[in-house]
Structures are given as structure tokens and as C-alpha cells.
């Protein structure tokens, strides 16, 4: 994460400012406000604004006139109940806005989540920074042999070094050609006064997908938790999961009761199909049930065994 002195000063000024408000605020999130949380090698995530707190969820669920005087334990109990029973609209009363700097290939996964408001840095208008994501050695893994959307063992030795060299060289060369076609340097001065330079909206197509972009991303708590249930999941790609993990930290600070309910009833929960429940019932009744007797496919059985941590499963 590299910020210019000017960007650092802007953040410091934003953090120093104070505004009087009648709205409820959350001290732990106020503490994080505007501060970039580093993610990957050059990325970050920071909270720009938010609306609501755990109390707003409860208030909406009860359609009450004020903040109410119930005990924290009662409010947490209600939030847990709402989460357990997928009574989701009270969670939509809380909103949060992030500023995220992320590689383009991560942004492509992220943008599939349609229930958010997004405004991205315009590479038609501005020149993208010379910043590329290069995986740390421990994340430079081979293709998984069992999961087409997953990774296997970490690459080692000369193969790892060669891959890193290729990634760095290709990104650097593409970026150099990008500036060359623009006929601009990073300070936006013309390199060769005799050349017109290609339009920014065209030159950008030459950049590699590990180039960093930035956006403001605003969503409500219900949709944020849906995003996190998919992207903070161990099956999500590491490069988006680290952003989800940083967001989880902000959710913990912002709405601690909703966060705990989310961990309990969504992130840490498993879904069993009707066939899996039937197999589990037979097992609990003392029957020895294997994949062949269960009626589940091999893949379903593997998922079932992993989610219950059955002997021999890798879950
Ligand atoms: C592990 C993993 C692997 C994936 N692999 C692929 C892949 O190979 N190829 C691929 O293309 N995508 C892939 N995706 C993306 C995935 O299919 C979804 O597009 C993405 O996760 C966004 O989910 P969503 O639509 O639920 O979220 P959002 O867009 O935020 O929507 C939230 C919810 O709102 C509702 N909703 C929103 N818009 C509509 C609509 N227009 N119509 C009806 N309901 C709507 C739905 O209930 C939806 O679940 C993958 C995602 C994950 C997590």
C-alpha cells in the first residue's frame, strides 16, 4: 500500500475533522474511519462512511419510535433470531461505504455482486498507477488436481522464481507500452512533443489484470453479509478473501451483535440437503452409513463428510 504525502494529509485531515450529529455513532468504527487497512501488496480497504448500528436493526425490527431501553442481551437475542430466521430487512437499515484499492482481476469477481453502488477510478480520464499485484511466495500455488476452481501445493524453487519473474516482467512491459502509447510520463507530461499519443480509454486495454484499480463501494448490511458469506468463505479465492477478512473486521467494530450472529448462523453454519439429513439421521440411529448406502453422489458425500468432520474427510 503506497500513499502519496498528499493522500496521507487528506486522510489525516478527514480524521481530525469533527461533526456534531444527533444520529447514533459507533465509537469502534469511528476509530477506524478513513484509515486504510492494508490488503495484498499494494491494496487497501477503508471505511468512508456508515449509517446505523446494532440498535438500528432492532429499532427497525420493532418499528419503534425511539432507541428503546431494552438490555443489550435482549437486543442481541433479537438480532440472532432475525439472522437465524433470515428476517433480513432490518439489516438493510444499516449502510456502509468503502474505498477499496484492488487488482483488476479481483474487481471482476467483486463487481458480480450487483446489490451495491459502485464508482470506479476512471482510466478513461486518468492514468493508472504503476502498481501490480505479485503474489507472496506462499500464495504462488499450482492448479488443484481435485477442484478446477482451486489451488494445490505451493510452487517451489526455480519454478516459483520463474513465475514471479514472468508476472513482474509482463506487467512492467505492458505498463511501459501503456505509457509509450499515451506518450505521457507518470506526471502526465508529453514524452515526445512530435507525437499525439493514444487516448487513455484505448491505451488501458494493454494493461495486465494484476494492475490495481480503485473504487468507492456502498452497500447495506444485509447485502454486505451476503457478499461476506461467499467471499470470506474458505472456498473463495485468496485474493478476494483477504479483502472480505478486512471487511469482517470493520463489521465486528460496527455492529458487534450482528457480526456474532453472522458468524454463528451464516459463516460458521453448514447447509445439509434432505438426502444428507436422512443419512445423518440413520447414522445417529446407530447405522453404519457410507457413500454407497447414503444415496448421495460421491461429490455430495465428500462435502457432507467434510462439513461434519467425519473420519477420513479433509474438512
Ligand atoms: C466460489 C464462487 C465461484 C464462482 N464461480 C463463477 C463462475 O465460474 N462464473 C461466473 O460467471 N460467476 C461465478 N461466481 C459468481 C456468482 O455466480 C455470483 O455472480 C456472485 O457470487 C454474486 O452473487 P449474487 O448474485 O448472489 O450477489 P448479488 O448480485 O449481490 O445479489 C444478491 C442477491 O440479490 C438477488 N438478485 C440480485 N440481482 C438479481 C437479479 N437480476 N435477478 C434475480 N435476483 C437478483 C439474488 O437473490 C442474489 O443472490 C462465483 C462465485 C463464487 C462465490
Tab-separated table of C-alpha atoms and ligand atoms in Angstrom:
chain	number	residue	atom	x	y	z
A	1	UNK	CA	0.000	0.000	0.000
A	2	UNK	CA	1.669	3.195	-1.165
A	3	UNK	CA	0.027	6.535	-0.475
A	4	UNK	CA	1.390	9.894	-1.520
A	5	UNK	CA	2.135	12.546	1.095
A	6	UNK	CA	-0.897	14.432	-0.215
A	7	UNK	CA	-3.170	11.398	0.229
A	8	UNK	CA	-1.830	10.837	3.751
A	9	UNK	CA	-2.529	14.500	4.557
A	10	UNK	CA	-6.091	14.231	3.183
A	11	UNK	CA	-6.752	11.194	5.372
A	12	UNK	CA	-5.263	12.913	8.439
A	13	UNK	CA	-7.437	15.991	7.822
A	14	UNK	CA	-10.557	13.853	7.390
A	15	UNK	CA	-9.757	12.011	10.628
A	16	UNK	CA	-9.155	15.238	12.516
A	17	UNK	CA	-12.484	16.797	11.474
A	18	UNK	CA	-15.479	16.544	13.800
A	19	UNK	CA	-19.180	16.999	13.069
A	20	UNK	CA	-21.950	17.272	15.607
A	21	UNK	CA	-24.800	14.883	14.941
A	22	UNK	CA	-27.988	13.592	16.516
A	23	UNK	CA	-27.504	10.271	14.752
A	24	UNK	CA	-26.104	7.307	16.694
A	25	UNK	CA	-22.421	6.679	16.044
A	26	UNK	CA	-20.239	3.670	16.867
A	27	UNK	CA	-17.027	4.524	18.729
A	28	UNK	CA	-15.098	1.459	17.491
A	29	UNK	CA	-15.906	2.201	13.845
A	30	UNK	CA	-15.267	5.930	14.288
A	31	UNK	CA	-11.789	4.859	15.378
A	32	UNK	CA	-11.273	3.046	12.047
A	33	UNK	CA	-12.943	5.686	9.881
A	34	UNK	CA	-10.914	6.767	6.811
A	35	UNK	CA	-7.854	4.716	7.858
A	36	UNK	CA	-6.613	2.388	5.088
A	37	UNK	CA	-6.350	-1.242	6.169
A	38	UNK	CA	-3.567	-2.765	4.026
A	39	UNK	CA	-4.618	-5.696	1.828
A	40	UNK	CA	-2.322	-7.652	-0.554
A	41	UNK	CA	0.893	-5.911	-1.636
A	42	UNK	CA	-0.448	-2.509	-2.726
A	43	UNK	CA	-4.163	-2.647	-1.920
A	44	UNK	CA	-6.244	-1.323	0.914
A	45	UNK	CA	-9.767	-1.015	2.215
A	46	UNK	CA	-11.046	1.884	4.276
A	47	UNK	CA	-14.416	2.865	5.679
A	48	UNK	CA	-15.554	6.231	4.330
A	49	UNK	CA	-18.986	6.480	5.918
A	50	UNK	CA	-21.703	4.453	7.582
A	51	UNK	CA	-25.277	4.713	8.781
A	52	UNK	CA	-26.852	2.783	11.651
A	53	UNK	CA	-25.649	0.375	14.294
A	54	UNK	CA	-26.935	-2.763	16.055
A	55	UNK	CA	-29.615	-0.544	17.618
A	56	UNK	CA	-30.889	0.480	14.173
A	57	UNK	CA	-31.522	-3.192	13.315
A	58	UNK	CA	-33.522	-3.681	16.496
A	59	UNK	CA	-35.313	-0.359	16.069
A	60	UNK	CA	-36.432	-1.297	12.555
A	61	UNK	CA	-37.461	-4.812	13.584
A	62	UNK	CA	-39.669	-3.358	16.335
A	63	UNK	CA	-40.699	-0.346	14.216
A	64	UNK	CA	-40.151	1.689	17.357
A	65	UNK	CA	-40.303	5.432	17.895
A	66	UNK	CA	-37.037	5.793	19.791
A	67	UNK	CA	-33.863	3.860	20.541
A	68	UNK	CA	-35.686	1.808	23.202
A	69	UNK	CA	-34.405	0.843	26.618
A	70	UNK	CA	-34.038	-2.906	26.239
A	71	UNK	CA	-30.961	-4.617	27.607
A	72	UNK	CA	-28.034	-5.386	25.277
A	73	UNK	CA	-28.667	-9.121	25.777
A	74	UNK	CA	-32.281	-8.731	24.600
A	75	UNK	CA	-31.169	-6.785	21.529
A	76	UNK	CA	-28.501	-9.410	20.732
A	77	UNK	CA	-31.110	-12.126	21.163
A	78	UNK	CA	-33.433	-10.402	18.712
A	79	UNK	CA	-30.621	-9.889	16.189
A	80	UNK	CA	-29.677	-13.569	16.477
A	81	UNK	CA	-33.317	-14.528	15.941
A	82	UNK	CA	-33.563	-12.312	12.849
A	83	UNK	CA	-30.348	-13.789	11.419
A	84	UNK	CA	-31.400	-17.373	12.205
A	85	UNK	CA	-34.783	-16.967	10.550
A	86	UNK	CA	-33.493	-14.905	7.598
A	87	UNK	CA	-35.680	-11.969	8.541
A	88	UNK	CA	-33.348	-9.788	6.548
A	89	UNK	CA	-34.911	-6.373	6.002
A	90	UNK	CA	-33.915	-4.910	9.423
A	91	UNK	CA	-30.263	-5.481	8.391
A	92	UNK	CA	-30.867	-3.366	5.288
A	93	UNK	CA	-31.351	-0.325	7.556
A	94	UNK	CA	-27.573	-0.125	8.106
A	95	UNK	CA	-25.334	1.114	5.289
A	96	UNK	CA	-21.586	1.326	4.829
A	97	UNK	CA	-19.312	2.903	2.233
A	98	UNK	CA	-15.795	1.663	1.497
A	99	UNK	CA	-12.899	2.943	-0.568
A	100	UNK	CA	-11.071	-0.075	-1.974
A	101	UNK	CA	-7.855	-0.389	-3.940
A	102	UNK	CA	-7.707	-3.805	-5.578
A	103	UNK	CA	-6.237	-5.668	-8.577
A	104	UNK	CA	-8.458	-5.637	-11.683
A	105	UNK	CA	-8.920	-9.439	-11.644
A	106	UNK	CA	-10.261	-9.212	-8.065
A	107	UNK	CA	-12.519	-6.320	-9.090
A	108	UNK	CA	-14.010	-8.547	-11.800
A	109	UNK	CA	-15.121	-11.083	-9.170
A	110	UNK	CA	-16.263	-8.375	-6.794
A	111	UNK	CA	-18.376	-6.482	-9.344
A	112	UNK	CA	-20.570	-9.555	-9.822
A	113	UNK	CA	-22.223	-8.556	-6.546
A	114	UNK	CA	-24.913	-6.355	-8.039
A	115	UNK	CA	-26.582	-5.151	-4.876
A	116	UNK	CA	-24.132	-2.323	-4.205
A	117	UNK	CA	-23.435	1.164	-5.535
A	118	UNK	CA	-20.056	1.484	-7.198
A	119	UNK	CA	-17.977	4.294	-8.593
A	120	UNK	CA	-14.621	3.246	-10.062
A	121	UNK	CA	-11.497	5.267	-10.774
A	122	UNK	CA	-11.714	6.248	-14.430
A	123	UNK	CA	-8.854	5.028	-16.591
A	124	UNK	CA	-10.535	6.901	-19.483
A	125	UNK	CA	-9.849	10.084	-17.586
A	126	UNK	CA	-6.689	9.373	-15.559
A	127	UNK	CA	-3.517	7.338	-15.864
A	128	UNK	CA	-3.414	4.236	-13.689
A	129	UNK	CA	-0.508	3.932	-11.264
A	130	UNK	CA	2.400	1.594	-11.947
A	131	UNK	CA	1.277	-0.889	-9.324
A	132	UNK	CA	0.790	-4.607	-9.941
A	133	UNK	CA	-0.168	-7.387	-7.599
A	134	UNK	CA	2.531	-10.034	-7.252
A	135	UNK	CA	1.546	-12.956	-5.015
A	136	UNK	CA	3.627	-13.623	-1.917
A	137	UNK	CA	5.617	-16.876	-2.373
A	138	UNK	CA	3.278	-18.809	-0.039
A	139	UNK	CA	0.322	-17.966	-2.326
A	140	UNK	CA	2.007	-18.988	-5.534
A	141	UNK	CA	0.276	-22.332	-5.860
A	142	UNK	CA	-0.245	-24.982	-8.538
A	143	UNK	CA	-3.655	-25.791	-10.044
A	144	UNK	CA	-5.650	-28.082	-7.720
A	145	UNK	CA	-5.969	-31.639	-9.023
A	146	UNK	CA	-9.408	-32.081	-7.400
A	147	UNK	CA	-11.029	-28.649	-7.714
A	148	UNK	CA	-10.983	-26.809	-11.018
A	149	UNK	CA	-11.581	-23.538	-9.176
A	150	UNK	CA	-8.885	-24.129	-6.573
A	151	UNK	CA	-5.209	-24.312	-5.791
A	152	UNK	CA	-2.940	-27.168	-4.891
A	153	UNK	CA	0.537	-27.244	-3.394
A	154	UNK	CA	2.714	-24.137	-3.296
A	155	UNK	CA	5.216	-23.813	-6.134
A	156	UNK	CA	8.804	-24.009	-5.077
A	157	UNK	CA	12.365	-23.225	-6.095
A	158	UNK	CA	13.147	-22.256	-9.662
A	159	UNK	CA	9.543	-22.713	-10.869
A	160	UNK	CA	8.258	-20.214	-8.290
A	161	UNK	CA	11.045	-17.749	-9.089
A	162	UNK	CA	10.360	-18.048	-12.838
A	163	UNK	CA	6.617	-17.468	-12.402
A	164	UNK	CA	7.250	-14.362	-10.317
A	165	UNK	CA	9.737	-13.077	-12.906
A	166	UNK	CA	7.214	-13.615	-15.719
A	167	UNK	CA	4.435	-11.864	-13.808
A	168	UNK	CA	6.667	-8.908	-12.989
A	169	UNK	CA	8.201	-8.642	-16.469
A	170	UNK	CA	4.886	-8.906	-18.337
A	171	UNK	CA	3.173	-6.339	-16.122
A	172	UNK	CA	6.141	-3.962	-16.328
A	173	UNK	CA	6.450	-4.298	-20.109
A	174	UNK	CA	2.715	-3.790	-20.656
A	175	UNK	CA	2.751	-0.753	-18.390
A	176	UNK	CA	5.781	0.693	-20.194
A	177	UNK	CA	3.969	0.244	-23.522
A	178	UNK	CA	0.863	1.840	-21.994
A	179	UNK	CA	2.833	4.993	-21.143
A	180	UNK	CA	4.547	4.839	-24.514
A	181	UNK	CA	1.221	4.697	-26.389
A	182	UNK	CA	-0.158	7.509	-24.212
A	183	UNK	CA	3.011	9.427	-24.952
A	184	UNK	CA	2.907	10.601	-21.351
A	185	UNK	CA	5.038	10.039	-18.319
A	186	UNK	CA	3.531	9.383	-14.890
A	187	UNK	CA	3.498	13.152	-14.233
A	188	UNK	CA	1.296	13.462	-17.380
A	189	UNK	CA	3.957	15.400	-19.313
A	190	UNK	CA	4.329	14.503	-23.046
A	191	UNK	CA	7.289	12.218	-23.689
A	192	UNK	CA	7.679	13.154	-27.343
A	193	UNK	CA	6.174	16.524	-28.386
A	194	UNK	CA	6.015	15.298	-32.003
A	195	UNK	CA	3.504	12.522	-31.159
A	196	UNK	CA	-0.228	12.906	-30.415
A	197	UNK	CA	-0.425	9.908	-28.076
A	198	UNK	CA	-3.214	7.334	-27.943
A	199	UNK	CA	-6.393	8.130	-25.973
A	200	UNK	CA	-6.360	6.895	-22.365
A	201	UNK	CA	-9.570	4.922	-22.935
A	202	UNK	CA	-7.757	2.851	-25.597
A	203	UNK	CA	-4.247	2.596	-24.159
A	204	UNK	CA	-5.573	0.998	-20.959
A	205	UNK	CA	-6.572	-2.195	-22.792
A	206	UNK	CA	-2.906	-3.182	-22.805
A	207	UNK	CA	-2.639	-3.371	-19.004
A	208	UNK	CA	-2.376	-6.706	-17.211
A	209	UNK	CA	-5.187	-7.868	-14.904
A	210	UNK	CA	-2.978	-7.577	-11.829
A	211	UNK	CA	-2.878	-3.775	-12.251
A	212	UNK	CA	-4.557	-2.022	-9.335
A	213	UNK	CA	-7.794	-0.086	-9.695
A	214	UNK	CA	-9.852	1.732	-7.047
A	215	UNK	CA	-13.481	2.267	-6.259
A	216	UNK	CA	-15.990	3.514	-3.769
A	217	UNK	CA	-18.368	0.681	-2.895
A	218	UNK	CA	-21.506	1.256	-0.835
A	219	UNK	CA	-23.968	-1.357	0.296
A	220	UNK	CA	-26.339	-2.233	3.116
A	221	UNK	CA	-25.543	-4.688	5.887
A	222	UNK	CA	-27.786	-7.445	4.535
A	223	UNK	CA	-26.074	-7.438	1.147
A	224	UNK	CA	-22.651	-6.967	2.718
A	225	UNK	CA	-23.183	-10.111	4.810
A	226	UNK	CA	-24.274	-11.975	1.673
A	227	UNK	CA	-21.046	-10.823	-0.012
A	228	UNK	CA	-19.032	-11.930	3.029
A	229	UNK	CA	-20.766	-15.307	3.237
A	230	UNK	CA	-19.455	-16.004	-0.284
A	231	UNK	CA	-16.127	-14.188	-0.220
A	232	UNK	CA	-14.948	-14.787	3.369
A	233	UNK	CA	-15.613	-18.479	2.789
A	234	UNK	CA	-12.558	-20.775	2.618
A	235	UNK	CA	-13.593	-21.719	-0.962
A	236	UNK	CA	-13.273	-18.112	-2.158
A	237	UNK	CA	-10.078	-17.173	-3.956
A	238	UNK	CA	-7.410	-15.965	-1.523
A	239	UNK	CA	-7.044	-12.585	-3.240
A	240	UNK	CA	-10.689	-11.591	-2.668
A	241	UNK	CA	-10.940	-13.368	0.687
A	242	UNK	CA	-8.301	-11.100	2.215
A	243	UNK	CA	-10.496	-8.100	1.355
A	244	UNK	CA	-13.505	-9.906	2.849
A	245	UNK	CA	-11.494	-10.586	6.006
A	246	UNK	CA	-10.647	-6.883	6.316
A	247	UNK	CA	-14.334	-6.032	5.844
A	248	UNK	CA	-15.274	-8.554	8.532
A	249	UNK	CA	-13.051	-6.623	10.942
A	250	UNK	CA	-14.959	-3.436	10.132
A	251	UNK	CA	-18.299	-5.242	10.616
A	252	UNK	CA	-17.098	-6.508	14.007
A	253	UNK	CA	-16.313	-2.945	15.065
A	254	UNK	CA	-19.528	-1.522	13.602
A	255	UNK	CA	-22.314	-3.964	14.544
A	256	UNK	CA	-20.847	-6.446	17.066
A	257	UNK	CA	-24.142	-8.234	17.757
A	258	UNK	CA	-24.926	-8.693	14.041
A	259	UNK	CA	-21.330	-9.816	13.484
A	260	UNK	CA	-21.600	-12.523	16.169
A	261	UNK	CA	-24.956	-13.679	14.786
A	262	UNK	CA	-23.463	-13.787	11.287
A	263	UNK	CA	-20.532	-15.952	12.445
A	264	UNK	CA	-22.893	-18.267	14.295
A	265	UNK	CA	-25.743	-18.682	11.828
A	266	UNK	CA	-24.175	-17.993	8.447
A	267	UNK	CA	-20.392	-18.143	8.172
A	268	UNK	CA	-19.904	-20.986	10.647
A	269	UNK	CA	-23.100	-22.824	9.702
A	270	UNK	CA	-23.467	-25.615	7.142
A	271	UNK	CA	-26.393	-26.394	4.870
A	272	UNK	CA	-27.425	-30.023	4.595
A	273	UNK	CA	-29.578	-31.310	1.752
A	274	UNK	CA	-32.601	-33.515	2.505
A	275	UNK	CA	-30.521	-36.550	1.490
A	276	UNK	CA	-27.730	-35.530	3.870
A	277	UNK	CA	-30.172	-35.070	6.757
A	278	UNK	CA	-31.610	-38.536	6.061
A	279	UNK	CA	-28.096	-40.041	6.067
A	280	UNK	CA	-27.240	-38.196	9.292
A	281	UNK	CA	-30.416	-39.428	10.977
A	282	UNK	CA	-29.549	-43.022	10.065
A	283	UNK	CA	-26.023	-42.539	11.435
A	284	UNK	CA	-27.346	-41.049	14.667
A	285	UNK	CA	-29.648	-44.074	14.990
A	286	UNK	CA	-26.516	-46.265	15.027
A	287	UNK	CA	-26.479	-47.442	11.414
A	288	UNK	CA	-23.139	-47.563	9.567
A	289	UNK	CA	-23.696	-45.424	6.510
A	290	UNK	CA	-21.101	-44.958	3.780
A	291	UNK	CA	-21.412	-43.134	0.486
A	292	UNK	CA	-22.790	-46.206	-1.300
A	293	UNK	CA	-25.667	-46.636	1.188
A	294	UNK	CA	-26.343	-42.931	1.631
A	295	UNK	CA	-27.909	-42.236	-1.756
A	296	UNK	CA	-25.571	-39.252	-2.086
A	297	UNK	CA	-23.261	-38.760	-5.045
A	298	UNK	CA	-19.514	-39.046	-4.387
A	299	UNK	CA	-19.179	-35.279	-4.516
A	300	UNK	CA	-22.126	-34.717	-2.154
A	301	UNK	CA	-20.724	-37.331	0.224
A	302	UNK	CA	-17.318	-35.615	0.238
A	303	UNK	CA	-18.961	-32.267	1.052
A	304	UNK	CA	-21.183	-33.892	3.696
A	305	UNK	CA	-18.238	-35.672	5.334
A	306	UNK	CA	-16.134	-32.501	5.262
A	307	UNK	CA	-18.853	-30.330	6.782
A	308	UNK	CA	-19.371	-32.812	9.655
A	309	UNK	CA	-15.648	-33.554	10.018
A	310	UNK	CA	-16.283	-37.314	9.568
A	311	UNK	CA	-13.176	-39.533	9.863
A	312	UNK	CA	-11.233	-39.622	6.592
A	313	UNK	CA	-12.681	-36.322	5.336
A	314	UNK	CA	-10.396	-33.402	4.654
A	315	UNK	CA	-12.794	-30.848	6.160
B	1	LIG	C1	-16.887	-19.688	-5.209
B	1	LIG	C2	-17.526	-18.922	-6.343
B	1	LIG	C3	-17.343	-19.332	-7.643
B	1	LIG	C4	-17.940	-18.619	-8.702
B	1	LIG	N1	-17.740	-19.017	-9.996
B	1	LIG	C5	-18.300	-18.320	-11.022
B	1	LIG	C6	-18.104	-18.715	-12.390
B	1	LIG	O1	-17.440	-19.696	-12.671
B	1	LIG	N2	-18.657	-17.958	-13.366
B	1	LIG	C7	-19.441	-16.869	-13.094
B	1	LIG	O2	-19.928	-16.222	-14.009
B	1	LIG	N3	-19.647	-16.469	-11.811
B	1	LIG	C8	-19.097	-17.170	-10.781
B	1	LIG	N4	-19.302	-16.752	-9.490
B	1	LIG	C9	-20.123	-15.556	-9.247
B	1	LIG	C10	-21.526	-15.947	-8.747
B	1	LIG	O3	-22.238	-16.703	-9.714
B	1	LIG	C11	-22.314	-14.670	-8.425
B	1	LIG	O4	-22.456	-13.902	-9.606
B	1	LIG	C12	-21.660	-13.802	-7.375
B	1	LIG	O5	-21.227	-14.592	-6.288
B	1	LIG	C13	-22.641	-12.741	-6.888
B	1	LIG	O6	-23.624	-13.400	-6.126
B	1	LIG	P1	-25.103	-12.866	-6.070
B	1	LIG	O7	-25.711	-12.799	-7.430
B	1	LIG	O8	-25.823	-13.724	-5.067
B	1	LIG	O9	-24.874	-11.407	-5.438
B	1	LIG	P2	-25.630	-10.036	-5.735
B	1	LIG	O10	-25.502	-9.655	-7.152
B	1	LIG	O11	-25.148	-9.072	-4.690
B	1	LIG	O12	-27.118	-10.357	-5.458
B	1	LIG	C14	-27.568	-10.665	-4.127
B	1	LIG	C15	-28.882	-11.394	-4.268
B	1	LIG	O13	-29.834	-10.495	-4.845
B	1	LIG	C16	-30.673	-11.210	-5.748
B	1	LIG	N5	-30.509	-10.643	-7.090
B	1	LIG	C17	-29.650	-9.650	-7.470
B	1	LIG	N6	-29.826	-9.344	-8.755
B	1	LIG	C18	-30.779	-10.159	-9.215
B	1	LIG	C19	-31.396	-10.351	-10.479
B	1	LIG	N7	-31.083	-9.618	-11.524
B	1	LIG	N8	-32.334	-11.302	-10.583
B	1	LIG	C20	-32.688	-12.061	-9.534
B	1	LIG	N9	-32.160	-11.932	-8.305
B	1	LIG	C21	-31.224	-10.992	-8.154
B	1	LIG	C22	-30.238	-12.671	-5.679
B	1	LIG	O14	-31.009	-13.335	-4.693
B	1	LIG	C23	-28.830	-12.601	-5.210
B	1	LIG	O15	-28.378	-13.773	-4.542
B	1	LIG	C24	-18.733	-17.467	-8.425
B	1	LIG	C25	-18.910	-17.058	-7.097
B	1	LIG	C26	-18.310	-17.765	-6.062
B	1	LIG	C27	-18.504	-17.281	-4.649
